[in-house]
CSV table of C-alpha atoms in Angstrom, one decimal:
chain,number,residue,atom,x,y,z
R,1,UNK,CA,-17.4,-83.1,-84.1
R,2,UNK,CA,-14.5,-84.7,-82.3
R,3,UNK,CA,-14.6,-88.5,-82.1
R,4,UNK,CA,-14.4,-89.5,-78.3
R,5,UNK,CA,-11.8,-92.0,-77.0
R,6,UNK,CA,-12.8,-94.9,-75.1
R,7,UNK,CA,-12.1,-94.9,-71.4
R,8,UNK,CA,-8.6,-95.6,-70.2
R,9,UNK,CA,-7.9,-98.8,-68.1
R,10,UNK,CA,-7.8,-98.8,-64.5
R,11,UNK,CA,-4.2,-98.7,-63.1
R,12,UNK,CA,-2.8,-99.1,-59.7
R,13,UNK,CA,-2.8,-95.1,-59.3
R,14,UNK,CA,-6.3,-95.2,-60.6
R,15,UNK,CA,-7.7,-92.5,-58.4
R,16,UNK,CA,-4.8,-90.2,-59.0
R,17,UNK,CA,-5.4,-90.7,-62.9
R,18,UNK,CA,-9.3,-90.1,-62.1
R,19,UNK,CA,-8.2,-86.8,-60.5
R,20,UNK,CA,-6.0,-86.0,-63.5
R,21,UNK,CA,-8.8,-86.9,-65.9
R,22,UNK,CA,-11.3,-84.7,-64.1
R,23,UNK,CA,-8.9,-81.6,-63.8
R,24,UNK,CA,-8.5,-81.8,-67.5
R,25,UNK,CA,-12.1,-82.1,-68.0
R,26,UNK,CA,-12.5,-79.0,-65.9
R,27,UNK,CA,-10.1,-77.1,-67.8
R,28,UNK,CA,-11.8,-78.3,-71.1
R,29,UNK,CA,-15.3,-77.3,-69.7
R,30,UNK,CA,-13.9,-73.7,-68.7
R,31,UNK,CA,-12.5,-73.3,-72.1
R,32,UNK,CA,-15.8,-74.4,-73.8
R,33,UNK,CA,-14.4,-77.6,-75.3
R,34,UNK,CA,-17.4,-79.6,-74.3
R,35,UNK,CA,-16.5,-82.9,-76.4
R,36,UNK,CA,-13.2,-83.0,-74.8
R,37,UNK,CA,-14.8,-82.5,-71.3
R,38,UNK,CA,-17.2,-85.3,-71.9
R,39,UNK,CA,-14.2,-87.6,-73.0
R,40,UNK,CA,-12.2,-86.6,-69.8
R,41,UNK,CA,-15.0,-87.1,-67.3
R,42,UNK,CA,-16.1,-90.3,-69.0
R,43,UNK,CA,-12.5,-91.6,-68.3
R,44,UNK,CA,-12.4,-90.3,-64.8
R,45,UNK,CA,-15.9,-92.0,-64.3
R,46,UNK,CA,-14.5,-95.2,-65.5
R,47,UNK,CA,-11.9,-95.3,-62.9
R,48,UNK,CA,-14.1,-93.6,-59.9
R,49,UNK,CA,-17.9,-94.6,-60.7
R,50,UNK,CA,-19.0,-92.9,-57.4
R,51,UNK,CA,-17.7,-89.6,-57.9
R,52,UNK,CA,-20.7,-87.3,-57.9
R,53,UNK,CA,-19.1,-84.1,-59.0
R,54,UNK,CA,-17.8,-86.0,-62.2
R,55,UNK,CA,-21.4,-86.8,-63.4
R,56,UNK,CA,-22.7,-83.2,-62.5
R,57,UNK,CA,-19.6,-81.8,-64.6
R,58,UNK,CA,-20.4,-84.3,-67.6
R,59,UNK,CA,-24.2,-83.6,-67.3
R,60,UNK,CA,-23.2,-79.9,-67.8
R,61,UNK,CA,-21.0,-80.7,-70.9
R,62,UNK,CA,-23.6,-82.8,-72.4
R,63,UNK,CA,-26.0,-79.9,-72.1
R,64,UNK,CA,-23.7,-77.4,-73.7
R,65,UNK,CA,-22.2,-79.6,-76.5
R,66,UNK,CA,-23.4,-79.0,-80.0
R,67,UNK,CA,-25.8,-80.3,-80.6
R,68,UNK,CA,-27.0,-80.8,-76.9
R,69,UNK,CA,-27.2,-84.5,-75.7
R,70,UNK,CA,-30.2,-83.9,-73.1
R,71,UNK,CA,-30.8,-87.7,-72.8
R,72,UNK,CA,-27.2,-88.3,-71.6
R,73,UNK,CA,-27.4,-85.0,-69.4
R,74,UNK,CA,-30.5,-86.1,-67.7
R,75,UNK,CA,-29.2,-89.6,-66.9
R,76,UNK,CA,-25.7,-88.1,-65.4
R,77,UNK,CA,-27.8,-85.6,-63.4
R,78,UNK,CA,-30.1,-88.4,-61.9
R,79,UNK,CA,-27.2,-90.7,-61.2
R,80,UNK,CA,-25.4,-87.9,-59.5
R,81,UNK,CA,-28.6,-87.0,-57.4
R,82,UNK,CA,-29.1,-90.5,-56.3
R,83,UNK,CA,-25.4,-90.7,-55.1
R,84,UNK,CA,-25.6,-87.4,-53.4
R,85,UNK,CA,-28.6,-88.2,-51.5
R,86,UNK,CA,-27.2,-91.4,-50.2
R,87,UNK,CA,-24.2,-89.5,-49.0
R,88,UNK,CA,-26.3,-86.7,-47.5
R,89,UNK,CA,-24.2,-84.1,-49.2
R,90,UNK,CA,-26.6,-81.0,-49.3
R,91,UNK,CA,-24.4,-78.9,-51.9
R,92,UNK,CA,-23.9,-81.8,-54.3
R,93,UNK,CA,-27.8,-82.5,-54.1
R,94,UNK,CA,-28.7,-78.9,-55.0
R,95,UNK,CA,-26.2,-79.0,-57.7
R,96,UNK,CA,-27.5,-82.2,-59.2
R,97,UNK,CA,-31.2,-81.4,-59.0
R,98,UNK,CA,-30.2,-78.2,-60.9
R,99,UNK,CA,-28.5,-80.0,-63.7
R,100,UNK,CA,-31.6,-82.4,-63.8
R,101,UNK,CA,-34.0,-79.5,-64.0
R,102,UNK,CA,-32.1,-78.2,-67.0
R,103,UNK,CA,-31.7,-81.3,-68.7
R,104,UNK,CA,-35.7,-81.6,-68.4
R,105,UNK,CA,-36.2,-78.3,-69.9
R,106,UNK,CA,-34.2,-79.6,-72.6
R,107,UNK,CA,-36.3,-82.6,-73.2
R,108,UNK,CA,-39.4,-80.1,-73.3
R,109,UNK,CA,-40.8,-81.6,-70.1
R,110,UNK,CA,-41.6,-78.2,-68.6
R,111,UNK,CA,-43.8,-79.3,-65.6
R,112,UNK,CA,-41.1,-81.7,-64.4
R,113,UNK,CA,-38.5,-79.0,-64.9
R,114,UNK,CA,-40.3,-76.6,-63.0
R,115,UNK,CA,-40.8,-79.2,-59.9
R,116,UNK,CA,-37.0,-79.7,-59.9
R,117,UNK,CA,-36.4,-76.0,-59.8
R,118,UNK,CA,-38.8,-75.9,-56.8
R,119,UNK,CA,-36.9,-78.3,-54.8
R,120,UNK,CA,-33.8,-76.5,-55.8
R,121,UNK,CA,-35.1,-73.3,-54.4
R,122,UNK,CA,-36.5,-74.7,-51.3
R,123,UNK,CA,-32.9,-75.8,-50.7
R,124,UNK,CA,-31.2,-72.7,-51.8
R,125,UNK,CA,-33.2,-69.6,-52.4
R,126,UNK,CA,-30.1,-67.6,-53.3
R,127,UNK,CA,-29.3,-69.8,-56.5
R,128,UNK,CA,-28.7,-67.1,-59.1
R,129,UNK,CA,-29.8,-69.1,-62.0
R,130,UNK,CA,-33.2,-69.7,-60.6
R,131,UNK,CA,-34.6,-66.4,-61.8
R,132,UNK,CA,-33.9,-66.9,-65.5
R,133,UNK,CA,-34.8,-70.4,-65.8
R,134,UNK,CA,-38.1,-69.8,-64.0
R,135,UNK,CA,-38.8,-66.9,-66.5
R,136,UNK,CA,-37.9,-69.2,-69.3
R,137,UNK,CA,-40.3,-71.8,-67.9
R,138,UNK,CA,-43.0,-69.2,-67.5
R,139,UNK,CA,-42.6,-68.2,-71.3
R,140,UNK,CA,-43.1,-72.1,-72.5
R,141,UNK,CA,-46.0,-72.7,-70.2
R,142,UNK,CA,-48.0,-69.7,-70.9
R,143,UNK,CA,-51.0,-70.7,-72.8
R,144,UNK,CA,-50.4,-74.4,-72.3
R,145,UNK,CA,-53.2,-76.4,-71.2
R,146,UNK,CA,-52.8,-78.0,-67.8
R,147,UNK,CA,-53.2,-81.6,-69.2
R,148,UNK,CA,-50.6,-81.0,-71.9
R,149,UNK,CA,-48.0,-83.8,-71.5
R,150,UNK,CA,-45.2,-81.2,-71.5
R,151,UNK,CA,-46.8,-79.5,-68.4
R,152,UNK,CA,-47.3,-82.5,-66.3
R,153,UNK,CA,-45.4,-83.5,-63.2
R,154,UNK,CA,-44.0,-87.1,-63.3
R,155,UNK,CA,-40.8,-86.7,-61.4
R,156,UNK,CA,-39.9,-87.7,-57.7
R,157,UNK,CA,-37.5,-85.8,-55.9
R,158,UNK,CA,-35.1,-88.5,-55.8
R,159,UNK,CA,-35.3,-90.8,-58.7
R,160,UNK,CA,-34.9,-94.6,-58.8
R,161,UNK,CA,-31.8,-95.4,-60.9
R,162,UNK,CA,-29.7,-98.0,-61.0
R,163,UNK,CA,-26.0,-96.8,-59.8
R,164,UNK,CA,-23.0,-97.7,-61.9
R,165,UNK,CA,-20.3,-99.8,-60.9
R,166,UNK,CA,-16.7,-99.7,-62.2
R,167,UNK,CA,-17.5,-102.4,-64.8
R,168,UNK,CA,-20.8,-100.6,-66.0
R,169,UNK,CA,-19.2,-97.2,-66.1
R,170,UNK,CA,-16.6,-98.6,-68.5
R,171,UNK,CA,-19.2,-100.3,-70.4
R,172,UNK,CA,-21.7,-97.6,-70.6
R,173,UNK,CA,-19.2,-94.8,-71.6
R,174,UNK,CA,-19.5,-95.5,-75.3
R,175,UNK,CA,-23.3,-95.6,-75.0
R,176,UNK,CA,-23.3,-92.3,-73.5
R,177,UNK,CA,-20.9,-90.7,-76.0
R,178,UNK,CA,-21.7,-87.2,-77.1
R,179,UNK,CA,-21.9,-88.8,-80.6
R,180,UNK,CA,-25.2,-90.5,-79.8
R,181,UNK,CA,-28.6,-89.3,-79.5
R,182,UNK,CA,-28.4,-86.3,-81.8
R,183,UNK,CA,-31.7,-84.3,-81.6
R,184,UNK,CA,-33.5,-83.0,-84.5
R,185,UNK,CA,-33.6,-79.2,-84.7
R,186,UNK,CA,-36.1,-77.8,-82.7
R,187,UNK,CA,-38.2,-74.5,-83.2
R,188,UNK,CA,-35.6,-72.6,-81.3
R,189,UNK,CA,-32.8,-73.7,-83.6
R,190,UNK,CA,-34.8,-73.1,-86.6
R,191,UNK,CA,-35.4,-69.5,-85.5
R,192,UNK,CA,-31.7,-68.8,-85.0
R,193,UNK,CA,-31.3,-70.1,-88.6
R,194,UNK,CA,-33.5,-67.5,-89.9
R,195,UNK,CA,-32.1,-64.8,-87.9
R,196,UNK,CA,-29.0,-64.9,-90.0
R,197,UNK,CA,-25.4,-65.1,-88.9
R,198,UNK,CA,-25.0,-65.0,-85.1
R,199,UNK,CA,-22.4,-63.9,-82.8
R,200,UNK,CA,-20.9,-66.9,-81.0
R,201,UNK,CA,-21.7,-66.9,-77.3
R,202,UNK,CA,-17.8,-66.6,-76.4
R,203,UNK,CA,-17.6,-63.2,-78.2
R,204,UNK,CA,-21.0,-61.6,-76.9
R,205,UNK,CA,-20.1,-58.7,-74.6
R,206,UNK,CA,-22.1,-55.8,-72.8
R,207,UNK,CA,-21.2,-52.3,-72.2
R,208,UNK,CA,-23.2,-49.6,-70.2
R,209,UNK,CA,-23.3,-45.8,-69.8
R,210,UNK,CA,-25.7,-43.6,-67.7
R,211,UNK,CA,-27.4,-40.3,-68.0
R,212,UNK,CA,-29.1,-38.4,-65.1
R,213,UNK,CA,-32.4,-40.3,-65.9
R,214,UNK,CA,-31.4,-43.6,-67.1
R,215,UNK,CA,-28.8,-46.5,-67.5
R,216,UNK,CA,-28.5,-47.9,-71.0
R,217,UNK,CA,-27.0,-51.4,-71.2
R,218,UNK,CA,-26.0,-52.7,-74.6
R,219,UNK,CA,-25.4,-56.5,-75.2
R,220,UNK,CA,-23.5,-56.9,-78.5
R,221,UNK,CA,-24.9,-60.0,-80.1
R,222,UNK,CA,-25.7,-60.2,-83.8
R,223,UNK,CA,-28.8,-62.2,-85.1
R,224,UNK,CA,-30.8,-62.7,-81.9
R,225,UNK,CA,-34.1,-63.8,-82.9
R,226,UNK,CA,-36.9,-61.5,-81.6
R,227,UNK,CA,-39.7,-63.9,-81.5
R,228,UNK,CA,-37.7,-66.3,-79.1
R,229,UNK,CA,-35.9,-63.9,-76.9
R,230,UNK,CA,-37.2,-63.8,-73.5
R,231,UNK,CA,-36.8,-60.6,-71.6
R,232,UNK,CA,-37.5,-59.8,-67.9
R,233,UNK,CA,-37.0,-56.4,-66.1
R,234,UNK,CA,-37.5,-56.1,-62.6
R,235,UNK,CA,-37.0,-53.1,-60.3
R,236,UNK,CA,-33.3,-54.3,-59.1
R,237,UNK,CA,-32.8,-57.0,-61.8
R,238,UNK,CA,-32.4,-57.4,-65.8
R,239,UNK,CA,-32.5,-60.9,-67.7
R,240,UNK,CA,-32.6,-62.1,-71.1
R,241,UNK,CA,-32.4,-65.4,-72.7
R,242,UNK,CA,-32.3,-66.4,-76.4
R,243,UNK,CA,-31.6,-69.5,-78.4
R,244,UNK,CA,-28.1,-69.8,-80.2
R,245,UNK,CA,-27.5,-71.7,-83.4
R,246,UNK,CA,-25.7,-74.4,-81.6
R,247,UNK,CA,-29.1,-75.3,-80.1
R,248,UNK,CA,-28.2,-74.2,-76.5
R,249,UNK,CA,-29.6,-71.0,-74.9
R,250,UNK,CA,-27.6,-67.8,-74.2
R,251,UNK,CA,-28.6,-66.4,-70.7
R,252,UNK,CA,-27.6,-62.9,-69.5
R,253,UNK,CA,-28.6,-61.4,-66.1
R,254,UNK,CA,-27.7,-58.5,-63.9
R,255,UNK,CA,-28.9,-59.3,-60.4
R,256,UNK,CA,-28.9,-57.2,-58.4
R,257,UNK,CA,-28.5,-53.8,-60.1
R,258,UNK,CA,-26.7,-51.3,-58.3
R,259,UNK,CA,-29.8,-48.9,-57.8
R,260,UNK,CA,-33.7,-49.2,-58.3
R,261,UNK,CA,-35.2,-48.6,-61.6
R,262,UNK,CA,-38.9,-48.0,-62.9
R,263,UNK,CA,-39.4,-51.3,-64.6
R,264,UNK,CA,-42.6,-50.4,-66.5
R,265,UNK,CA,-40.9,-47.3,-67.8
R,266,UNK,CA,-37.9,-49.3,-69.0
R,267,UNK,CA,-37.5,-50.8,-72.4
R,268,UNK,CA,-35.6,-53.4,-74.4
R,269,UNK,CA,-35.0,-53.2,-78.2
R,270,UNK,CA,-33.7,-56.0,-80.1
R,271,UNK,CA,-31.6,-54.8,-83.0
R,272,UNK,CA,-29.5,-56.4,-85.8
R,273,UNK,CA,-26.2,-55.9,-84.0
R,274,UNK,CA,-27.3,-55.8,-80.2
R,275,UNK,CA,-30.0,-55.4,-77.7
R,276,UNK,CA,-30.2,-52.3,-76.1
R,277,UNK,CA,-31.9,-52.0,-72.5
R,278,UNK,CA,-32.9,-48.5,-71.6
R,279,UNK,CA,-33.4,-48.7,-67.7
R,280,UNK,CA,-35.2,-45.6,-66.1
R,281,UNK,CA,-33.7,-44.6,-62.9
R,282,UNK,CA,-36.5,-44.6,-59.9
R,283,UNK,CA,-34.3,-41.6,-58.6
R,284,UNK,CA,-33.5,-39.2,-61.2
R,285,UNK,CA,-29.8,-37.6,-60.7
R,286,UNK,CA,-28.6,-40.7,-59.0
R,287,UNK,CA,-25.4,-41.7,-60.3
R,288,UNK,CA,-24.4,-45.0,-60.2
R,289,UNK,CA,-20.6,-46.1,-59.7
R,290,UNK,CA,-21.2,-49.5,-61.0
R,291,UNK,CA,-23.7,-51.4,-62.8
R,292,UNK,CA,-24.2,-54.3,-60.4
R,293,UNK,CA,-24.0,-54.4,-56.4
R,294,UNK,CA,-24.5,-57.0,-53.7
R,295,UNK,CA,-24.7,-54.0,-51.3
R,296,UNK,CA,-27.6,-51.9,-50.1
R,297,UNK,CA,-28.0,-48.8,-52.2
R,298,UNK,CA,-29.1,-45.3,-51.4
R,299,UNK,CA,-32.7,-44.7,-51.6
R,300,UNK,CA,-33.6,-47.6,-49.5
R,301,UNK,CA,-35.1,-47.4,-46.0
R,302,UNK,CA,-32.9,-46.9,-43.0
R,303,UNK,CA,-33.7,-50.5,-41.7
R,304,UNK,CA,-32.6,-51.9,-45.4
R,305,UNK,CA,-29.6,-49.7,-45.8
R,306,UNK,CA,-28.2,-49.4,-42.2
R,307,UNK,CA,-25.4,-51.5,-42.6
R,308,UNK,CA,-24.2,-50.3,-46.2
R,309,UNK,CA,-20.5,-49.4,-46.1
R,310,UNK,CA,-19.6,-45.6,-46.5
R,311,UNK,CA,-18.2,-46.1,-50.1
R,312,UNK,CA,-21.8,-47.0,-51.7
R,313,UNK,CA,-23.4,-44.2,-50.0
R,314,UNK,CA,-24.1,-41.0,-51.9
R,315,UNK,CA,-22.4,-37.8,-50.5
R,316,UNK,CA,-24.4,-34.8,-51.0
R,317,UNK,CA,-23.0,-31.8,-49.4
R,318,UNK,CA,-26.5,-30.0,-48.8
R,319,UNK,CA,-27.9,-32.8,-46.8
R,320,UNK,CA,-24.9,-32.7,-44.2
R,321,UNK,CA,-25.6,-31.8,-40.7
R,322,UNK,CA,-23.9,-28.3,-39.8
R,323,UNK,CA,-22.4,-30.0,-36.8
R,324,UNK,CA,-20.1,-32.3,-39.0
R,325,UNK,CA,-17.4,-31.1,-41.5
R,326,UNK,CA,-17.6,-31.5,-45.2
R,327,UNK,CA,-16.9,-35.1,-46.6
R,328,UNK,CA,-16.1,-35.7,-50.3
R,329,UNK,CA,-15.7,-38.8,-52.4
R,330,UNK,CA,-12.3,-40.3,-52.3
R,331,UNK,CA,-10.1,-43.2,-53.7
R,332,UNK,CA,-8.5,-43.7,-50.3
R,333,UNK,CA,-8.7,-47.5,-49.4
R,334,UNK,CA,-9.6,-46.3,-45.8
R,335,UNK,CA,-12.7,-44.2,-47.0
R,336,UNK,CA,-13.6,-40.7,-46.8
R,337,UNK,CA,-11.4,-38.2,-44.5
R,338,UNK,CA,-12.7,-35.9,-42.1
R,339,UNK,CA,-10.4,-33.0,-42.9
R,340,UNK,CA,-11.5,-31.0,-39.5
R,341,UNK,CA,-10.0,-34.0,-37.7
R,342,UNK,CA,-6.9,-34.0,-39.8
R,343,UNK,CA,-6.3,-30.3,-39.2
R,344,UNK,CA,-6.9,-30.6,-35.4
R,345,UNK,CA,-4.2,-33.5,-35.3
R,346,UNK,CA,-1.8,-31.3,-37.5
R,347,UNK,CA,-2.0,-28.4,-34.9
R,348,UNK,CA,-1.2,-30.7,-31.9
R,349,UNK,CA,2.1,-30.6,-30.7
R,350,UNK,CA,4.2,-33.7,-30.8
R,351,UNK,CA,4.8,-35.6,-27.7
R,352,UNK,CA,8.2,-35.6,-26.1
R,353,UNK,CA,10.5,-38.4,-26.7
R,354,UNK,CA,11.3,-40.8,-23.5
R,355,UNK,CA,14.0,-38.3,-22.8
R,356,UNK,CA,12.5,-35.3,-21.5
R,357,UNK,CA,13.1,-32.2,-23.7
R,358,UNK,CA,14.2,-34.4,-26.9
R,359,UNK,CA,11.8,-34.2,-29.8
R,360,UNK,CA,13.9,-34.9,-32.8
R,361,UNK,CA,16.3,-37.5,-34.3
R,362,UNK,CA,15.8,-41.0,-34.4
R,363,UNK,CA,12.7,-42.3,-32.8
R,364,UNK,CA,11.2,-38.7,-33.1
R,365,UNK,CA,8.6,-37.4,-35.5
R,366,UNK,CA,8.5,-40.5,-37.7
R,367,UNK,CA,7.8,-42.7,-34.8
R,368,UNK,CA,5.4,-40.5,-33.3
R,369,UNK,CA,3.0,-41.3,-36.1
R,370,UNK,CA,3.7,-44.8,-36.7
R,371,UNK,CA,0.6,-46.9,-36.5
R,372,UNK,CA,-1.6,-44.2,-37.7
R,373,UNK,CA,-3.8,-43.7,-40.5
R,374,UNK,CA,-1.4,-43.4,-43.3
R,375,UNK,CA,-2.9,-40.3,-44.9
R,376,UNK,CA,-3.2,-38.5,-41.4
R,377,UNK,CA,0.3,-39.5,-40.5
R,378,UNK,CA,1.7,-38.2,-43.5
R,379,UNK,CA,0.0,-34.7,-43.1
R,380,UNK,CA,0.9,-34.6,-39.4
R,381,UNK,CA,4.5,-35.3,-40.1
R,382,UNK,CA,4.5,-32.8,-43.1
R,383,UNK,CA,3.1,-30.0,-40.9
R,384,UNK,CA,5.4,-30.9,-37.7
R,385,UNK,CA,8.4,-30.4,-39.7
R,386,UNK,CA,7.3,-27.5,-42.2
R,387,UNK,CA,8.5,-23.9,-41.6
R,388,UNK,CA,6.2,-21.3,-40.7
R,389,UNK,CA,5.3,-20.1,-44.3
R,390,UNK,CA,4.3,-23.8,-45.1
R,391,UNK,CA,2.3,-24.0,-41.8
R,392,UNK,CA,0.4,-20.8,-42.8
R,393,UNK,CA,-0.3,-22.0,-46.2
R,394,UNK,CA,-1.7,-25.3,-45.2
R,395,UNK,CA,-4.0,-23.7,-42.4
R,396,UNK,CA,-5.2,-20.8,-44.7
R,397,UNK,CA,-5.9,-23.0,-47.8
R,398,UNK,CA,-7.8,-25.5,-45.6
R,399,UNK,CA,-9.8,-23.0,-43.7
R,400,UNK,CA,-10.7,-20.7,-46.7
R,401,UNK,CA,-11.5,-23.6,-49.1
R,402,UNK,CA,-13.9,-25.4,-46.5
R,403,UNK,CA,-11.7,-28.5,-46.4
R,404,UNK,CA,-11.4,-29.1,-50.1
R,405,UNK,CA,-7.9,-27.8,-50.7
R,406,UNK,CA,-4.6,-28.2,-48.9
R,407,UNK,CA,-1.7,-26.3,-50.2
R,408,UNK,CA,2.0,-25.8,-48.9
R,409,UNK,CA,2.9,-22.9,-51.1
R,410,UNK,CA,2.6,-19.6,-49.3
R,411,UNK,CA,3.6,-17.7,-52.3
R,412,UNK,CA,0.5,-18.6,-54.1
R,413,UNK,CA,-2.0,-19.0,-51.2
R,414,UNK,CA,-0.8,-15.8,-49.7
R,415,UNK,CA,-2.0,-13.8,-52.8
R,416,UNK,CA,-5.8,-14.0,-52.0
R,417,UNK,CA,-8.6,-16.1,-50.8
R,418,UNK,CA,-8.6,-19.8,-51.6
R,419,UNK,CA,-11.8,-20.7,-53.3
R,420,UNK,CA,-13.9,-23.8,-52.4
R,421,UNK,CA,-13.2,-26.5,-55.0
R,422,UNK,CA,-15.6,-29.4,-54.6
R,423,UNK,CA,-15.0,-32.7,-56.8
R,424,UNK,CA,-16.5,-32.9,-60.3
R,425,UNK,CA,-20.2,-33.5,-60.3
R,426,UNK,CA,-20.6,-32.0,-56.7
R,427,UNK,CA,-22.0,-28.6,-55.5
R,428,UNK,CA,-20.7,-26.9,-52.5
R,429,UNK,CA,-23.5,-25.1,-50.5
R,430,UNK,CA,-22.9,-22.6,-47.8
R,431,UNK,CA,-23.3,-24.3,-44.2
């Protein structure tokens, strides 16, 4: 454990110094050097004792330090909440209340923790961490009697705390050091100890692959205690939480998943080297281009999915209207191409230049297509300047392949019919 330095003294450029210390604290927090983060934010608070964000970030560091200092984390969260409420800063109130709920959970005050999470939900229903914390609270409160001290609610929405001054912030810095209030190992820590060598949180990773019927997600983490791992699988989400040897918890969630799954038929298996989730697809045969998505997905109702962008909608040739041209997946940034439209534009004669009768030279063909779609413009330019054989090859290959091929090589195309060549994984059907 690193020894934390005493707060630095106030100088003429105190606020600049506070900002510098806070920036270093943020960097330490990001790199998971939590003792250093506590030190830097303590120095920043000693200079600027009413900066709400500094208390929120130091509370976070206290929660994640090894071992966690839940007492100091709760104290900072409540100071931050009180300061934020006096300023009327909604976003800061939400963040401070969230840190308070997490610190109360660490104190095993589960009823109070749930109440604070409820206040967070009322202010921000989209807070991503709520689902996994509520899942963890459900596991802790399950089977607990209503009159159990851990389940009772004693907190007020805004706590009555003495707000610090510059002097008390300096004086209190050493008393809130990460070296203080070391908790004794709890049941979760003892469980991780019995699970054997555990993968550090920074090295835990996940991978996934899919079949026609399922999506398989592997979370590579050794030594996960089966009895204390909390897993929640829903139709559009997956979450797991388990204790680490450091005393903190590791939380992993995928929300929302790209597509719908059959939650009751999906499984999770905790093994010695990994946790494997087998998520059964609700619509067999639907291939997911990615694991998570914040956009509506195929299979939803028209109202739910009406505004989904084209790049997330499945392209099924057999379902296309006979009045529209074939459409295939594309890596183009501008989306799928309507090749019928491309050919129509290819066969259009280029406009005359300003001087009647002139079509070539500077300001000719290239300018004619300037500002058009880059791909269409390229093909238009290519066709307009091509020799007769090249034009014949382009037209014949496009028409005979049902829009799936476009060749400029007449020597090859002229030998016979150009077959339809749908992309991998797709099946061409007659129109």
